[in-house]
């Protein structure tokens, strides 16, 4: 069993690369494939008579979407509890299991209630798997290698988005997407158990980290999770309502996945300009993408433009949470990251339900544009001078 992450790490080499690769695969499946499968398959499952004779209403869709992010929040909050008892690898194994079982439950779902239960399990997988890799990476890699590795783990989402887009286009129906999520989760679990070492739980007597520096990252997480949640929940639906073909949604996911590989540069960008400015830039890109989708979701050109702007904002925006919290609270990076993404996940639970309720009266496009404006204002405020400068990544210290 590998020692705790606050012990002297082993020299970077094959163990660190294996942990980074396994983490990238697990995150690719849990985030890139599972977390947003509901939004990708929404146009087809909404009208499937096998689920509902009259189709699923906006309110029901919003509630199911919110429920999936409630599962995400449960995974986030449960991660430190399980990690303290069984070590940080245990939550990643449980997350893969939730993705495997949940995906297969959705495949056989005869009505919206069973669909929601399976989707919640799949949503929880993303909450269980991400934060523990901060500690797993710290156990096998020296400080100067950690920002690059945690960014690589987060950027695994890009490969998952491309994979789920291919399945959506090539498969015979929406249930095929969820079957792929379940099977891929099982395969990711096997790889993770083989390549990721067991790391002992944190000693109970170690000092608690200081949480005050996490206020600004938590505010950022609210804007980040609300915009990305709504974009992925309603992107395919918006394009379908705009008259674009069935392949428009998967194509959007694929473009986001390919361009999202820019997330691998997060550590270098943070070292150059600071994590706060990187985060503000990401919020600005997400706001623009959401606004474009809301205003011109009936145009291929607009859909492509939204994907091109959204991709780096989404992937770098996810990676910067790991890099930023690791730099601010190095003595408790996993706990710090869990706290920040829990705040964002709580906002993500509320967001789809509120939007689903408002869309019926105000229109989906108007709601998306209004939210985009609010997020853009928040991004400008975060980028303005006056905030304390965030610590830079150790890569260039």
Coordinates of N, CA and C in Angstrom, one line a residue, residues 286-374:
X286 N -17.7 30.6 -21.4 CA -19.0 29.8 -21.2 C -20.2 30.7 -21.3
X287 N -20.1 31.9 -20.9 CA -21.2 32.9 -21.0 C -21.5 33.2 -22.5
X288 N -20.5 33.4 -23.3 CA -20.6 33.6 -24.7 C -21.3 32.4 -25.4
X289 N -20.8 31.3 -25.1 CA -21.3 30.0 -25.7 C -22.8 29.8 -25.4
X290 N -23.2 30.0 -24.1 CA -24.5 29.9 -23.7 C -25.4 30.9 -24.4
X291 N -24.9 32.1 -24.5 CA -25.7 33.2 -25.2 C -25.9 32.9 -26.7
X292 N -24.8 32.5 -27.3 CA -24.9 32.1 -28.8 C -25.9 31.0 -29.0
X293 N -25.9 30.0 -28.1 CA -26.8 28.9 -28.3 C -28.3 29.3 -28.1
X294 N -28.5 30.2 -27.1 CA -29.8 30.7 -26.9 C -30.4 31.6 -28.0
X295 N -29.5 32.4 -28.6 CA -29.9 33.4 -29.6 C -30.1 32.7 -31.0
X296 N -29.2 31.8 -31.3 CA -29.1 31.3 -32.7 C -28.9 29.8 -32.7
X297 N -29.7 29.1 -31.9 CA -29.6 27.6 -31.9 C -30.2 26.9 -33.1
X298 N -30.7 27.7 -34.1 CA -31.2 27.1 -35.3 C -30.2 27.2 -36.5
X299 N -29.0 27.5 -36.2 CA -28.0 27.7 -37.2 C -26.8 26.8 -37.0
X300 N -26.3 26.1 -38.1 CA -25.1 25.2 -37.9 C -23.9 26.1 -37.6
X301 N -23.8 27.3 -38.2 CA -22.7 28.1 -37.9 C -22.6 28.6 -36.5
X302 N -23.8 28.9 -35.9 CA -23.9 29.4 -34.5 C -23.6 28.2 -33.6
X303 N -24.1 27.0 -33.9 CA -23.8 25.8 -33.1 C -22.4 25.5 -33.1
X304 N -21.7 25.6 -34.2 CA -20.3 25.4 -34.3 C -19.5 26.4 -33.5
X305 N -19.9 27.7 -33.6 CA -19.3 28.8 -32.9 C -19.4 28.6 -31.4
X306 N -20.6 28.2 -31.0 CA -20.9 27.9 -29.5 C -20.0 26.8 -29.0
X307 N -19.8 25.7 -29.8 CA -19.0 24.6 -29.4 C -17.5 25.0 -29.3
X308 N -17.1 25.8 -30.3 CA -15.6 26.2 -30.3 C -15.3 27.1 -29.1
X309 N -16.2 28.0 -28.7 CA -16.0 28.8 -27.6 C -16.2 28.1 -26.3
X310 N -17.2 27.2 -26.2 CA -17.5 26.5 -25.0 C -16.4 25.5 -24.6
X311 N -15.8 24.8 -25.6 CA -14.8 23.7 -25.3 C -13.7 24.1 -24.4
X312 N -12.9 25.2 -24.7 CA -11.8 25.5 -23.8 C -12.3 26.0 -22.5
X313 N -13.4 26.8 -22.5 CA -14.0 27.2 -21.2 C -14.4 26.1 -20.3
X314 N -15.0 25.1 -20.9 CA -15.4 23.9 -20.1 C -14.3 23.1 -19.6
X315 N -13.3 22.7 -20.5 CA -12.3 21.8 -20.0 C -11.2 22.5 -19.2
X316 N -10.8 23.7 -19.6 CA -9.8 24.4 -18.8 C -10.5 24.9 -17.5
X317 N -11.8 25.2 -17.6 CA -12.5 25.6 -16.4 C -12.6 24.5 -15.4
X318 N -12.7 23.2 -15.8 CA -12.7 22.1 -14.9 C -11.4 21.9 -14.3
X319 N -10.4 21.9 -15.2 CA -9.0 21.6 -14.7 C -8.5 22.7 -13.7
X320 N -8.9 23.9 -13.9 CA -8.4 25.0 -13.1 C -8.9 24.8 -11.6
X321 N -10.1 24.2 -11.4 CA -10.5 23.9 -10.1 C -9.5 23.1 -9.3
X322 N -9.0 22.0 -10.0 CA -8.1 21.1 -9.4 C -6.7 21.8 -9.1
X323 N -6.3 22.6 -10.1 CA -5.0 23.3 -10.0 C -5.1 24.4 -9.0
X324 N -6.1 25.1 -9.0 CA -6.3 26.3 -8.1 C -6.4 25.8 -6.6
X325 N -7.2 24.8 -6.3 CA -7.4 24.3 -5.0 C -6.1 23.7 -4.5
X326 N -5.4 23.0 -5.3 CA -4.1 22.4 -4.9 C -3.1 23.4 -4.5
X327 N -3.1 24.5 -5.2 CA -2.2 25.6 -4.9 C -2.6 26.4 -3.6
X328 N -3.9 26.6 -3.4 CA -4.3 27.3 -2.3 C -4.3 26.5 -1.0
X329 N -4.6 25.2 -1.0 CA -4.6 24.4 0.2 C -3.8 23.1 -0.1
X330 N -2.5 23.3 -0.2 CA -1.7 22.1 -0.6 C -1.7 21.0 0.5
X331 N -2.0 21.4 1.8 CA -2.0 20.3 2.8 C -3.4 19.6 2.9
X332 N -4.3 19.9 2.0 CA -5.6 19.2 2.0 C -6.2 19.4 0.7
X333 N -5.5 19.1 -0.4 CA -6.0 19.5 -1.8 C -7.3 18.7 -2.1
X334 N -7.4 17.4 -1.8 CA -8.6 16.7 -2.1 C -9.8 17.2 -1.4
X335 N -9.6 17.5 -0.1 CA -10.7 18.1 0.7 C -11.1 19.5 0.2
X336 N -10.1 20.3 -0.1 CA -10.4 21.6 -0.7 C -11.2 21.5 -2.0
X337 N -10.7 20.7 -2.9 CA -11.4 20.5 -4.1 C -12.8 20.0 -3.9
X338 N -13.0 19.1 -3.0 CA -14.3 18.6 -2.7 C -15.3 19.7 -2.3
X339 N -14.8 20.5 -1.4 CA -15.6 21.6 -0.9 C -16.0 22.6 -2.0
X340 N -15.1 22.9 -2.9 CA -15.4 23.8 -3.9 C -16.4 23.2 -4.9
X341 N -16.2 22.0 -5.4 CA -17.1 21.4 -6.3 C -18.5 21.1 -5.7
X342 N -18.5 20.9 -4.4 CA -19.8 20.7 -3.7 C -20.7 21.9 -3.8
X343 N -20.1 23.1 -3.6 CA -20.8 24.3 -3.8 C -21.3 24.5 -5.2
X344 N -20.5 24.2 -6.2 CA -20.9 24.3 -7.6 C -22.0 23.2 -7.9
X345 N -21.8 22.0 -7.4 CA -22.8 21.0 -7.6 C -24.2 21.3 -7.1
X346 N -24.2 22.0 -5.9 CA -25.5 22.4 -5.3 C -26.2 23.4 -6.2
X347 N -25.4 24.3 -6.8 CA -26.0 25.2 -7.8 C -26.5 24.5 -9.0
X348 N -25.8 23.4 -9.4 CA -26.2 22.6 -10.6 C -27.5 21.9 -10.4
X349 N -27.7 21.5 -9.1 CA -28.9 20.8 -8.8 C -30.1 21.7 -9.0
X350 N -30.0 22.9 -8.5 CA -31.1 23.9 -8.6 C -31.3 24.4 -10.0
X351 N -30.2 24.6 -10.8 CA -30.3 25.3 -12.1 C -31.3 24.7 -13.1
X352 N -31.2 23.4 -13.4 CA -32.1 22.8 -14.4 C -33.5 22.8 -14.0
X353 N -33.8 22.6 -12.7 CA -35.2 22.6 -12.3 C -35.8 24.0 -12.4
X354 N -35.0 25.1 -12.1 CA -35.5 26.5 -12.3 C -35.7 26.8 -13.7
X355 N -34.7 26.4 -14.6 CA -34.8 26.7 -16.0 C -36.0 25.9 -16.6
X356 N -36.2 24.7 -16.2 CA -37.3 23.9 -16.7 C -38.6 24.6 -16.4
X357 N -38.7 25.1 -15.2 CA -40.0 25.8 -14.8 C -40.2 27.1 -15.5
X358 N -39.1 27.9 -15.8 CA -39.2 29.1 -16.5 C -39.4 29.0 -18.0
X359 N -38.9 27.9 -18.5 CA -38.9 27.8 -20.0 C -40.3 27.7 -20.5
X360 N -41.2 27.1 -19.8 CA -42.6 27.0 -20.3 C -43.3 28.3 -20.5
X361 N -42.9 29.3 -19.6 CA -43.6 30.6 -19.7 C -42.7 31.7 -20.5
X362 N -41.4 31.7 -20.3 CA -40.6 32.7 -20.9 C -39.9 32.2 -22.2
X363 N -39.8 30.9 -22.4 CA -39.1 30.4 -23.5 C -37.7 30.0 -23.1
X364 N -37.2 28.9 -23.6 CA -35.9 28.4 -23.3 C -34.8 29.3 -23.7
X365 N -34.9 29.9 -24.9 CA -33.9 30.8 -25.4 C -33.7 32.0 -24.5
X366 N -34.8 32.6 -24.1 CA -34.7 33.8 -23.3 C -34.1 33.5 -22.0
X367 N -34.4 32.4 -21.4 CA -33.8 32.0 -20.1 C -32.3 31.8 -20.2
X368 N -31.9 31.1 -21.3 CA -30.4 30.9 -21.5 C -29.7 32.2 -21.7
X369 N -30.2 33.1 -22.5 CA -29.6 34.3 -22.7 C -29.4 35.2 -21.5
X370 N -30.5 35.2 -20.7 CA -30.5 36.0 -19.4 C -29.4 35.4 -18.5
X371 N -29.3 34.1 -18.4 CA -28.3 33.5 -17.5 C -26.9 33.8 -18.1
X372 N -26.7 33.8 -19.4 CA -25.4 34.1 -20.0 C -25.0 35.5 -19.6
X373 N -25.9 36.5 -19.6 CA -25.6 37.8 -19.3 C -25.1 37.9 -17.8
X374 N -25.8 37.2 -16.9 CA -25.4 37.2 -15.5 C -24.0 36.7 -15.3

